[in-house]
CSV table of C-alpha atoms in Angstrom, one decimal:
chain,number,residue,atom,x,y,z
A,1,MET,CA,0.0,0.0,0.0
A,2,THR,CA,1.3,3.4,-0.9
A,3,GLU,CA,1.6,5.9,2.0
A,4,TYR,CA,0.5,9.4,1.2
A,5,VAL,CA,2.6,12.2,2.8
A,6,HIS,CA,1.2,15.7,2.9
A,7,SER,CA,3.6,18.2,1.5
A,8,MET,CA,1.8,21.1,3.2
A,9,PRO,CA,-0.1,21.3,6.5
A,10,ALA,CA,-3.9,21.6,6.2
A,11,ALA,CA,-5.2,25.2,6.3
A,12,THR,CA,-8.6,26.7,6.6
A,13,PRO,CA,-9.5,28.8,3.5
A,14,ALA,CA,-9.6,32.6,4.3
A,15,LYS,CA,-13.3,32.9,3.6
A,16,ALA,CA,-14.4,29.7,5.4
A,17,GLN,CA,-17.3,30.1,7.7
A,18,PRO,CA,-17.9,27.7,10.6
A,19,VAL,CA,-21.3,25.9,10.0
A,20,LEU,CA,-23.2,23.5,12.2
A,21,VAL,CA,-25.5,21.1,10.4
A,22,LEU,CA,-27.6,18.8,12.5
A,23,GLN,CA,-29.6,15.8,11.1
A,24,GLY,CA,-32.8,14.3,12.4
A,25,GLY,CA,-33.4,11.0,14.2
A,26,GLY,CA,-34.7,11.0,17.8
A,27,ALA,CA,-31.8,9.6,19.7
A,28,LEU,CA,-29.3,11.8,17.8
A,29,GLY,CA,-30.7,14.8,19.7
A,30,SER,CA,-28.9,13.9,22.9
A,31,TYR,CA,-25.8,13.0,21.0
A,32,GLN,CA,-25.8,16.4,19.2
A,33,ALA,CA,-26.1,18.2,22.6
A,34,GLY,CA,-23.0,16.4,23.8
A,35,ALA,CA,-21.1,16.9,20.6
A,36,TYR,CA,-21.9,20.6,20.6
A,37,GLN,CA,-20.7,20.8,24.2
A,38,ALA,CA,-17.4,19.2,23.2
A,39,LEU,CA,-17.1,21.6,20.2
A,40,CYS,CA,-17.6,24.6,22.6
A,41,HIS,CA,-14.6,23.5,24.6
A,42,PHE,CA,-12.5,24.2,21.5
A,43,ASP,CA,-14.2,27.7,21.1
A,44,PHE,CA,-16.3,26.6,18.1
A,45,GLU,CA,-18.7,29.4,17.3
A,46,PRO,CA,-21.0,28.6,14.2
A,47,GLU,CA,-22.0,31.5,12.0
A,48,TRP,CA,-24.7,29.3,10.3
A,49,ILE,CA,-26.8,26.6,12.0
A,50,ALA,CA,-29.1,24.3,10.1
A,51,GLY,CA,-31.1,21.2,11.1
A,52,ILE,CA,-33.9,18.9,10.4
A,53,SER,CA,-36.3,17.2,12.8
A,54,ILE,CA,-34.6,16.9,16.2
A,55,GLY,CA,-31.6,18.6,14.6
A,56,ALA,CA,-33.8,21.6,13.9
A,57,ILE,CA,-34.9,21.7,17.5
A,58,ASN,CA,-31.3,21.7,18.7
A,59,ALA,CA,-30.4,24.3,16.0
A,60,ALA,CA,-33.2,26.6,17.3
A,61,ILE,CA,-32.1,26.2,20.9
A,62,ILE,CA,-28.5,27.0,20.0
A,63,ALA,CA,-29.4,29.9,17.7
A,64,GLY,CA,-32.0,31.3,20.1
A,65,ASN,CA,-29.8,31.5,23.3
A,66,ASP,CA,-26.8,33.4,24.4
A,67,ASN,CA,-23.5,31.5,24.3
A,68,SER,CA,-23.6,31.1,28.1
A,69,LYS,CA,-26.9,29.3,28.1
A,70,ARG,CA,-26.7,27.2,24.9
A,71,ILE,CA,-25.2,24.0,26.5
A,72,ASP,CA,-27.4,24.1,29.6
A,73,ARG,CA,-30.6,24.5,27.5
A,74,THR,CA,-29.8,21.7,25.0
A,75,VAL,CA,-28.9,19.3,27.8
A,76,PHE,CA,-32.0,20.3,29.7
A,77,ILE,CA,-34.4,19.7,26.8
A,78,HIS,CA,-33.0,16.2,26.3
A,79,ASP,CA,-33.0,15.4,30.0
A,80,GLN,CA,-36.7,16.3,30.0
A,81,ALA,CA,-37.5,14.2,27.0
A,82,HIS,CA,-36.1,11.2,28.7
A,83,CYS,CA,-38.5,11.6,31.6
A,84,VAL,CA,-41.5,10.6,29.4
A,85,SER,CA,-41.8,6.9,29.8
A,86,LEU,CA,-43.6,4.4,27.5
A,87,PHE,CA,-46.0,3.7,30.4
A,88,SER,CA,-47.2,7.3,30.6
A,89,LEU,CA,-47.7,7.3,26.8
A,90,GLN,CA,-49.7,4.1,27.1
A,91,PHE,CA,-51.8,5.7,29.8
A,92,LEU,CA,-52.6,8.6,27.6
A,93,TYR,CA,-53.6,6.3,24.7
A,94,ASP,CA,-55.8,4.2,27.0
A,95,ALA,CA,-57.5,7.3,28.4
A,96,GLY,CA,-58.3,8.5,24.9
A,97,ARG,CA,-59.6,5.1,23.9
A,98,GLN,CA,-61.9,4.9,27.0
A,99,SER,CA,-63.2,8.5,26.2
A,100,ARG,CA,-64.1,7.5,22.6
A,101,ILE,CA,-65.8,4.3,23.9
A,102,TRP,CA,-67.9,6.4,26.4
A,103,ALA,CA,-68.8,9.0,23.8
A,104,SER,CA,-69.8,6.3,21.3
A,105,THR,CA,-71.9,4.6,23.9
A,106,LEU,CA,-73.7,7.8,25.0
A,107,SER,CA,-74.4,8.8,21.4
A,108,ASN,CA,-76.5,5.6,21.0
A,109,PHE,CA,-79.0,6.7,23.6
């Protein structure tokens, strides 16, 4: 195998802008919060932020908050999202189902 040796060190182009692009996919939201936190330790400051689905939510949180609050807010949102359990969602579904059954029964009288 041929080994490639760089003749010049990598450099950032003069007009380059730091950009943060975040994709969607539920579980990625927490990962993105942690990755953004790690980038901030290296003084990463995006000029443009874009995202889709959960990435758009994270992008909105990052873009809509001061630098000092961004990490705390993204981590907080994802901590709160983990508090919703499948049991509580099942309870909401069952309550809605029972309401529809009662409404259907009462409409027959």
